[in-house]
Amino acid sequence: MTISVFKNTLTAIIIGIVLINCPVFAQDMQQVQNVSASQSYNNSFSKGYGSIDWLNLDLSEDQKKQITTLNEDWKRVQQLIRPKIIRDQQKLKNVMSNPNADENEIRKLQGDIMLRQKQLRFEATENFLSKRRILSNQQREKLHKMMSP
């Protein structure tokens, strides 16, 4: 096996490992690219958690303002954490492509990635719960129906 073939094979294996161990990698990349596009979206309160259309909840003007503020907070959190995840995923890919890489460095990078992903999921949940607290009981019921399969 030539060195070139070995390097290409190793790179493919590493990418596979990173994608298997980091299933949100591709999603993270897409969402980071979408952040700047979504910033120009005028109705920032309409979509904020998954595919929930908050406008279908008949929000009052005050609720719309609160949801908008929470969406802006969520964007700031994403803009702080996602680039670090992506940076560390790239570092992990680079380190793993080195046949002499330190195993502890690989473990540390993987741990850092998992910790940040956990932090991002936690922040997403907290943001959603904050939005849900704004809603009336009737709006919560409607939200539940919207989220149910």
Short mmCIF file of N, CA and C in Angstrom, two decimals:
data_model
loop_
_atom_site.label_atom_id
_atom_site.label_comp_id
_atom_site.label_asym_id
_atom_site.label_seq_id
_atom_site.Cartn_x
_atom_site.Cartn_y
_atom_site.Cartn_z
N MET A 1 0.86 -1.17 0.00
CA MET A 1 0.00 0.00 0.00
C MET A 1 0.90 1.24 0.00
N THR A 2 0.64 2.14 -0.90
CA THR A 2 1.46 3.34 -0.96
C THR A 2 1.06 4.30 0.16
N ILE A 3 1.95 5.23 0.44
CA ILE A 3 1.67 6.21 1.51
C ILE A 3 0.44 7.03 1.16
N SER A 4 0.27 7.39 -0.10
CA SER A 4 -0.89 8.19 -0.53
C SER A 4 -2.19 7.44 -0.29
N VAL A 5 -2.22 6.17 -0.66
CA VAL A 5 -3.43 5.37 -0.45
C VAL A 5 -3.68 5.21 1.04
N PHE A 6 -2.61 4.98 1.80
CA PHE A 6 -2.73 4.85 3.25
C PHE A 6 -3.32 6.12 3.86
N LYS A 7 -2.82 7.27 3.46
CA LYS A 7 -3.32 8.54 4.00
C LYS A 7 -4.78 8.75 3.65
N ASN A 8 -5.17 8.45 2.40
CA ASN A 8 -6.57 8.61 1.99
C ASN A 8 -7.48 7.67 2.77
N THR A 9 -7.02 6.43 2.96
CA THR A 9 -7.80 5.46 3.72
C THR A 9 -7.93 5.91 5.17
N LEU A 10 -6.82 6.33 5.74
CA LEU A 10 -6.83 6.79 7.12
C LEU A 10 -7.75 8.00 7.29
N THR A 11 -7.70 8.93 6.36
CA THR A 11 -8.56 10.11 6.41
C THR A 11 -10.03 9.70 6.36
N ALA A 12 -10.38 8.77 5.48
CA ALA A 12 -11.77 8.30 5.38
C ALA A 12 -12.21 7.63 6.67
N ILE A 13 -11.33 6.84 7.27
CA ILE A 13 -11.66 6.19 8.54
C ILE A 13 -11.87 7.23 9.63
N ILE A 14 -11.00 8.22 9.69
CA ILE A 14 -11.09 9.27 10.71
C ILE A 14 -12.39 10.05 10.56
N ILE A 15 -12.72 10.43 9.34
CA ILE A 15 -13.96 11.16 9.11
C ILE A 15 -15.15 10.32 9.54
N GLY A 16 -15.11 9.04 9.23
CA GLY A 16 -16.19 8.14 9.65
C GLY A 16 -16.31 8.07 11.15
N ILE A 17 -15.17 7.97 11.84
CA ILE A 17 -15.18 7.92 13.30
C ILE A 17 -15.74 9.21 13.88
N VAL A 18 -15.28 10.33 13.36
CA VAL A 18 -15.77 11.63 13.85
C VAL A 18 -17.27 11.74 13.64
N LEU A 19 -17.75 11.34 12.45
CA LEU A 19 -19.19 11.46 12.17
C LEU A 19 -20.00 10.48 13.01
N ILE A 20 -19.48 9.28 13.24
CA ILE A 20 -20.19 8.32 14.07
C ILE A 20 -20.24 8.80 15.52
N ASN A 21 -19.11 9.29 16.02
CA ASN A 21 -19.04 9.74 17.40
C ASN A 21 -19.67 11.10 17.61
N CYS A 22 -19.84 11.85 16.57
CA CYS A 22 -20.39 13.21 16.65
C CYS A 22 -21.55 13.32 15.65
N PRO A 23 -22.68 12.68 15.92
CA PRO A 23 -23.75 12.64 14.93
C PRO A 23 -24.32 13.99 14.56
N VAL A 24 -24.08 15.00 15.39
CA VAL A 24 -24.62 16.32 15.05
C VAL A 24 -23.64 17.15 14.25
N PHE A 25 -22.48 16.56 13.89
CA PHE A 25 -21.46 17.32 13.17
C PHE A 25 -22.01 17.96 11.92
N ALA A 26 -22.62 17.15 11.05
CA ALA A 26 -23.15 17.70 9.80
C ALA A 26 -24.27 18.69 10.09
N GLN A 27 -25.10 18.37 11.06
CA GLN A 27 -26.19 19.28 11.43
C GLN A 27 -25.62 20.59 11.97
N ASP A 28 -24.59 20.50 12.81
CA ASP A 28 -23.97 21.71 13.36
C ASP A 28 -23.44 22.60 12.24
N MET A 29 -22.76 21.99 11.28
CA MET A 29 -22.21 22.77 10.18
C MET A 29 -23.32 23.49 9.42
N GLN A 30 -24.41 22.78 9.15
CA GLN A 30 -25.52 23.37 8.42
C GLN A 30 -26.15 24.49 9.24
N GLN A 31 -26.33 24.26 10.54
CA GLN A 31 -26.97 25.28 11.36
C GLN A 31 -26.09 26.51 11.53
N VAL A 32 -24.79 26.32 11.61
CA VAL A 32 -23.90 27.47 11.70
C VAL A 32 -24.02 28.30 10.43
N GLN A 33 -24.09 27.61 9.27
CA GLN A 33 -24.25 28.33 8.02
C GLN A 33 -25.59 29.04 7.96
N ASN A 34 -26.59 28.47 8.59
CA ASN A 34 -27.93 29.05 8.55
C ASN A 34 -28.11 30.20 9.53
N VAL A 35 -27.22 30.32 10.53
CA VAL A 35 -27.37 31.37 11.54
C VAL A 35 -27.39 32.74 10.89
N SER A 36 -26.43 33.01 10.00
CA SER A 36 -26.39 34.33 9.40
C SER A 36 -27.59 34.56 8.50
N ALA A 37 -28.07 33.52 7.83
CA ALA A 37 -29.25 33.67 6.99
C ALA A 37 -30.49 33.94 7.85
N SER A 38 -30.57 33.27 8.99
CA SER A 38 -31.75 33.44 9.83
C SER A 38 -31.75 34.78 10.56
N GLN A 39 -30.60 35.42 10.67
CA GLN A 39 -30.56 36.71 11.35
C GLN A 39 -31.35 37.77 10.60
N SER A 40 -31.49 37.59 9.31
CA SER A 40 -32.23 38.58 8.53
C SER A 40 -33.73 38.28 8.52
N TYR A 41 -34.13 37.20 9.13
CA TYR A 41 -35.53 36.81 9.17
C TYR A 41 -36.28 37.77 10.09
N ASN A 42 -37.26 38.46 9.53
CA ASN A 42 -37.94 39.51 10.28
C ASN A 42 -38.74 39.01 11.48
N ASN A 43 -39.40 37.90 11.33
CA ASN A 43 -40.23 37.39 12.42
C ASN A 43 -39.43 36.42 13.27
N SER A 44 -38.46 36.93 14.01
CA SER A 44 -37.57 36.05 14.76
C SER A 44 -38.30 35.27 15.84
N PHE A 45 -39.52 35.66 16.17
CA PHE A 45 -40.25 34.93 17.18
C PHE A 45 -41.02 33.75 16.61
N SER A 46 -41.15 33.65 15.29
CA SER A 46 -42.02 32.61 14.73
C SER A 46 -41.42 31.23 14.84
N LYS A 47 -40.15 31.08 14.58
CA LYS A 47 -39.50 29.77 14.69
C LYS A 47 -38.40 29.90 15.72
N GLY A 48 -38.38 29.03 16.69
CA GLY A 48 -37.34 29.16 17.67
C GLY A 48 -36.90 27.84 18.25
N TYR A 49 -37.69 26.82 18.16
CA TYR A 49 -37.32 25.54 18.73
C TYR A 49 -37.78 24.47 17.78
N GLY A 50 -36.82 23.88 17.09
CA GLY A 50 -37.18 22.86 16.12
C GLY A 50 -38.07 23.44 15.06
N SER A 51 -39.19 22.81 14.83
CA SER A 51 -40.12 23.29 13.81
C SER A 51 -41.37 23.90 14.42
N ILE A 52 -41.28 24.36 15.63
CA ILE A 52 -42.44 24.96 16.29
C ILE A 52 -42.69 26.34 15.68
N ASP A 53 -43.90 26.54 15.23
CA ASP A 53 -44.29 27.85 14.72
C ASP A 53 -45.01 28.58 15.85
N TRP A 54 -44.24 29.38 16.55
CA TRP A 54 -44.77 30.06 17.73
C TRP A 54 -45.91 31.00 17.39
N LEU A 55 -45.99 31.47 16.14
CA LEU A 55 -47.09 32.35 15.73
C LEU A 55 -48.44 31.65 15.79
N ASN A 56 -48.44 30.34 15.62
CA ASN A 56 -49.69 29.59 15.69
C ASN A 56 -50.26 29.52 17.10
N LEU A 57 -49.55 30.07 18.05
CA LEU A 57 -50.03 30.05 19.44
C LEU A 57 -50.78 31.33 19.81
N ASP A 58 -51.03 32.18 18.82
CA ASP A 58 -51.76 33.43 19.05
C ASP A 58 -51.14 34.22 20.21
N LEU A 59 -49.88 34.55 20.05
CA LEU A 59 -49.15 35.28 21.09
C LEU A 59 -49.60 36.73 21.17
N SER A 60 -49.59 37.25 22.38
CA SER A 60 -49.83 38.68 22.57
C SER A 60 -48.56 39.42 22.13
N GLU A 61 -48.65 40.73 22.02
CA GLU A 61 -47.48 41.51 21.63
C GLU A 61 -46.36 41.36 22.67
N ASP A 62 -46.74 41.36 23.95
CA ASP A 62 -45.75 41.19 25.00
C ASP A 62 -45.07 39.82 24.91
N GLN A 63 -45.86 38.78 24.64
CA GLN A 63 -45.29 37.44 24.49
C GLN A 63 -44.34 37.38 23.28
N LYS A 64 -44.74 38.04 22.20
CA LYS A 64 -43.88 38.06 21.00
C LYS A 64 -42.53 38.70 21.32
N LYS A 65 -42.57 39.79 22.09
CA LYS A 65 -41.32 40.46 22.47
C LYS A 65 -40.45 39.55 23.33
N GLN A 66 -41.09 38.86 24.27
CA GLN A 66 -40.34 37.96 25.15
C GLN A 66 -39.73 36.79 24.36
N ILE A 67 -40.50 36.23 23.44
CA ILE A 67 -40.01 35.13 22.60
C ILE A 67 -38.86 35.63 21.73
N THR A 68 -39.00 36.82 21.18
CA THR A 68 -37.94 37.40 20.35
C THR A 68 -36.65 37.55 21.16
N THR A 69 -36.77 38.05 22.39
CA THR A 69 -35.61 38.21 23.26
C THR A 69 -34.96 36.86 23.55
N LEU A 70 -35.78 35.85 23.82
CA LEU A 70 -35.24 34.52 24.09
C LEU A 70 -34.57 33.93 22.85
N ASN A 71 -35.14 34.19 21.67
CA ASN A 71 -34.51 33.73 20.43
C ASN A 71 -33.15 34.40 20.24
N GLU A 72 -33.08 35.68 20.53
CA GLU A 72 -31.81 36.40 20.42
C GLU A 72 -30.79 35.85 21.41
N ASP A 73 -31.24 35.55 22.62
CA ASP A 73 -30.35 34.94 23.62
C ASP A 73 -29.82 33.59 23.11
N TRP A 74 -30.72 32.79 22.54
CA TRP A 74 -30.35 31.47 22.02
C TRP A 74 -29.33 31.60 20.88
N LYS A 75 -29.52 32.58 20.01
CA LYS A 75 -28.57 32.80 18.92
C LYS A 75 -27.19 33.14 19.46
N ARG A 76 -27.15 33.98 20.51
CA ARG A 76 -25.87 34.35 21.11
C ARG A 76 -25.17 33.12 21.71
N VAL A 77 -25.95 32.29 22.39
CA VAL A 77 -25.38 31.07 22.98
C VAL A 77 -24.82 30.17 21.88
N GLN A 78 -25.61 29.99 20.82
CA GLN A 78 -25.14 29.15 19.71
C GLN A 78 -23.87 29.72 19.09
N GLN A 79 -23.85 31.02 18.91
CA GLN A 79 -22.69 31.65 18.27
C GLN A 79 -21.44 31.54 19.14
N LEU A 80 -21.61 31.34 20.44
CA LEU A 80 -20.46 31.16 21.33
C LEU A 80 -19.99 29.70 21.36
N ILE A 81 -20.94 28.77 21.36
CA ILE A 81 -20.59 27.37 21.59
C ILE A 81 -20.32 26.60 20.29
N ARG A 82 -21.16 26.77 19.28
CA ARG A 82 -21.01 25.98 18.05
C ARG A 82 -19.64 26.12 17.39
N PRO A 83 -19.11 27.32 17.25
CA PRO A 83 -17.78 27.42 16.62
C PRO A 83 -16.70 26.65 17.40
N LYS A 84 -16.84 26.59 18.73
CA LYS A 84 -15.88 25.84 19.53
C LYS A 84 -16.00 24.34 19.26
N ILE A 85 -17.25 23.88 19.12
CA ILE A 85 -17.47 22.47 18.79
C ILE A 85 -16.84 22.15 17.44
N ILE A 86 -17.11 22.99 16.48
CA ILE A 86 -16.59 22.76 15.13
C ILE A 86 -15.06 22.81 15.13
N ARG A 87 -14.51 23.78 15.85
CA ARG A 87 -13.05 23.90 15.94
C ARG A 87 -12.45 22.63 16.55
N ASP A 88 -13.05 22.15 17.64
CA ASP A 88 -12.53 20.96 18.30
C ASP A 88 -12.73 19.71 17.45
N GLN A 89 -13.82 19.65 16.69
CA GLN A 89 -14.02 18.51 15.79
C GLN A 89 -12.93 18.50 14.71
N GLN A 90 -12.58 19.68 14.22
CA GLN A 90 -11.51 19.76 13.22
C GLN A 90 -10.17 19.36 13.84
N LYS A 91 -9.91 19.84 15.06
CA LYS A 91 -8.68 19.45 15.77
C LYS A 91 -8.62 17.94 15.95
N LEU A 92 -9.77 17.35 16.35
CA LEU A 92 -9.82 15.91 16.56
C LEU A 92 -9.51 15.17 15.27
N LYS A 93 -10.10 15.63 14.20
CA LYS A 93 -9.83 15.02 12.89
C LYS A 93 -8.34 15.09 12.57
N ASN A 94 -7.75 16.25 12.79
CA ASN A 94 -6.32 16.43 12.50
C ASN A 94 -5.45 15.56 13.39
N VAL A 95 -5.76 15.52 14.68
CA VAL A 95 -4.97 14.72 15.61
C VAL A 95 -5.10 13.23 15.27
N MET A 96 -6.31 12.80 14.97
CA MET A 96 -6.51 11.39 14.66
C MET A 96 -5.85 10.98 13.35
N SER A 97 -5.57 11.92 12.49
CA SER A 97 -4.90 11.59 11.24
C SER A 97 -3.39 11.42 11.44
N ASN A 98 -2.91 11.77 12.63
CA ASN A 98 -1.50 11.60 12.96
C ASN A 98 -1.30 10.21 13.56
N PRO A 99 -0.53 9.36 12.90
CA PRO A 99 -0.35 7.99 13.43
C PRO A 99 0.35 7.96 14.78
N ASN A 100 1.01 9.04 15.17
CA ASN A 100 1.72 9.10 16.45
C ASN A 100 0.99 9.96 17.49
N ALA A 101 -0.27 10.23 17.24
CA ALA A 101 -1.03 11.11 18.13
C ALA A 101 -1.15 10.50 19.52
N ASP A 102 -1.13 11.37 20.49
CA ASP A 102 -1.28 10.97 21.88
C ASP A 102 -2.74 10.57 22.14
N GLU A 103 -2.94 9.37 22.66
CA GLU A 103 -4.29 8.88 22.93
C GLU A 103 -5.03 9.77 23.92
N ASN A 104 -4.30 10.30 24.90
CA ASN A 104 -4.95 11.17 25.90
C ASN A 104 -5.44 12.47 25.26
N GLU A 105 -4.70 12.98 24.29
CA GLU A 105 -5.14 14.19 23.60
C GLU A 105 -6.42 13.91 22.81
N ILE A 106 -6.47 12.74 22.19
CA ILE A 106 -7.68 12.36 21.44
C ILE A 106 -8.86 12.26 22.40
N ARG A 107 -8.65 11.60 23.53
CA ARG A 107 -9.73 11.46 24.52
C ARG A 107 -10.18 12.82 25.05
N LYS A 108 -9.21 13.69 25.31
CA LYS A 108 -9.54 15.02 25.83
C LYS A 108 -10.36 15.81 24.82
N LEU A 109 -9.94 15.80 23.56
CA LEU A 109 -10.70 16.52 22.53
C LEU A 109 -12.11 15.95 22.41
N GLN A 110 -12.23 14.62 22.38
CA GLN A 110 -13.55 14.01 22.28
C GLN A 110 -14.40 14.39 23.49
N GLY A 111 -13.80 14.41 24.68
CA GLY A 111 -14.52 14.81 25.89
C GLY A 111 -14.97 16.26 25.83
N ASP A 112 -14.08 17.14 25.33
CA ASP A 112 -14.44 18.56 25.19
C ASP A 112 -15.61 18.74 24.24
N ILE A 113 -15.58 18.01 23.14
CA ILE A 113 -16.67 18.09 22.15
C ILE A 113 -17.98 17.64 22.79
N MET A 114 -17.93 16.50 23.46
CA MET A 114 -19.15 15.97 24.08
C MET A 114 -19.67 16.92 25.16
N LEU A 115 -18.77 17.52 25.92
CA LEU A 115 -19.18 18.46 26.97
C LEU A 115 -19.88 19.68 26.38
N ARG A 116 -19.31 20.22 25.31
CA ARG A 116 -19.92 21.39 24.67
C ARG A 116 -21.26 21.03 24.02
N GLN A 117 -21.35 19.85 23.42
CA GLN A 117 -22.62 19.43 22.84
C GLN A 117 -23.68 19.28 23.93
N LYS A 118 -23.27 18.74 25.06
CA LYS A 118 -24.18 18.61 26.20
C LYS A 118 -24.62 19.98 26.68
N GLN A 119 -23.67 20.91 26.76
CA GLN A 119 -23.99 22.28 27.18
C GLN A 119 -24.98 22.92 26.22
N LEU A 120 -24.78 22.71 24.92
CA LEU A 120 -25.67 23.29 23.92
C LEU A 120 -27.08 22.71 24.04
N ARG A 121 -27.16 21.39 24.25
CA ARG A 121 -28.49 20.75 24.43
C ARG A 121 -29.17 21.29 25.69
N PHE A 122 -28.39 21.46 26.77
CA PHE A 122 -28.94 22.00 28.01
C PHE A 122 -29.49 23.41 27.79
N GLU A 123 -28.70 24.24 27.12
CA GLU A 123 -29.12 25.62 26.85
C GLU A 123 -30.36 25.64 25.96
N ALA A 124 -30.44 24.73 25.00
CA ALA A 124 -31.62 24.66 24.13
C ALA A 124 -32.86 24.30 24.95
N THR A 125 -32.70 23.37 25.86
CA THR A 125 -33.82 22.96 26.71
C THR A 125 -34.25 24.10 27.62
N GLU A 126 -33.29 24.77 28.22
CA GLU A 126 -33.61 25.89 29.10
C GLU A 126 -34.31 27.01 28.33
N ASN A 127 -33.86 27.26 27.11
CA ASN A 127 -34.48 28.29 26.28
C ASN A 127 -35.93 27.91 25.97
N PHE A 128 -36.15 26.66 25.61
CA PHE A 128 -37.50 26.19 25.32
C PHE A 128 -38.39 26.33 26.56
N LEU A 129 -37.87 25.91 27.71
CA LEU A 129 -38.68 25.99 28.93
C LEU A 129 -39.00 27.43 29.29
N SER A 130 -38.08 28.33 29.04
CA SER A 130 -38.34 29.76 29.28
C SER A 130 -39.47 30.25 28.39
N LYS A 131 -39.46 29.82 27.15
CA LYS A 131 -40.54 30.21 26.24
C LYS A 131 -41.87 29.62 26.70
N ARG A 132 -41.81 28.38 27.11
CA ARG A 132 -43.04 27.71 27.55
C ARG A 132 -43.65 28.39 28.77
N ARG A 133 -42.79 28.90 29.66
CA ARG A 133 -43.29 29.61 30.86
C ARG A 133 -44.07 30.87 30.50
N ILE A 134 -43.79 31.44 29.36
CA ILE A 134 -44.46 32.66 28.91
C ILE A 134 -45.91 32.39 28.51
N LEU A 135 -46.18 31.15 28.13
CA LEU A 135 -47.47 30.80 27.56
C LEU A 135 -48.55 30.61 28.62
N SER A 136 -49.78 30.86 28.21
CA SER A 136 -50.94 30.55 29.05
C SER A 136 -51.17 29.04 29.00
N ASN A 137 -52.04 28.55 29.88
CA ASN A 137 -52.35 27.11 29.88
C ASN A 137 -52.92 26.66 28.53
N GLN A 138 -53.78 27.49 27.96
CA GLN A 138 -54.38 27.16 26.66
C GLN A 138 -53.30 27.10 25.57
N GLN A 139 -52.39 28.04 25.60
CA GLN A 139 -51.29 28.06 24.62
C GLN A 139 -50.36 26.86 24.81
N ARG A 140 -50.16 26.47 26.06
CA ARG A 140 -49.32 25.28 26.33
C ARG A 140 -49.96 24.02 25.76
N GLU A 141 -51.27 23.93 25.93
CA GLU A 141 -51.99 22.77 25.37
C GLU A 141 -51.83 22.74 23.85
N LYS A 142 -51.97 23.89 23.24
CA LYS A 142 -51.81 23.98 21.79
C LYS A 142 -50.38 23.62 21.38
N LEU A 143 -49.41 24.10 22.15
CA LEU A 143 -48.00 23.78 21.89
C LEU A 143 -47.78 22.27 21.96
N HIS A 144 -48.34 21.64 22.98
CA HIS A 144 -48.21 20.20 23.14
C HIS A 144 -48.76 19.46 21.92
N LYS A 145 -49.92 19.90 21.44
CA LYS A 145 -50.51 19.27 20.25
C LYS A 145 -49.64 19.49 19.02
N MET A 146 -49.04 20.68 18.92
CA MET A 146 -48.17 20.97 17.77
C MET A 146 -46.91 20.09 17.78
N MET A 147 -46.45 19.76 18.97
CA MET A 147 -45.21 18.97 19.08
C MET A 147 -45.47 17.47 19.00
N SER A 148 -46.70 17.05 19.22
CA SER A 148 -47.01 15.63 19.20
C SER A 148 -47.02 15.10 17.77
N PRO A 149 -46.54 13.87 17.62
CA PRO A 149 -46.51 13.28 16.25
C PRO A 149 -47.88 13.02 15.69
#
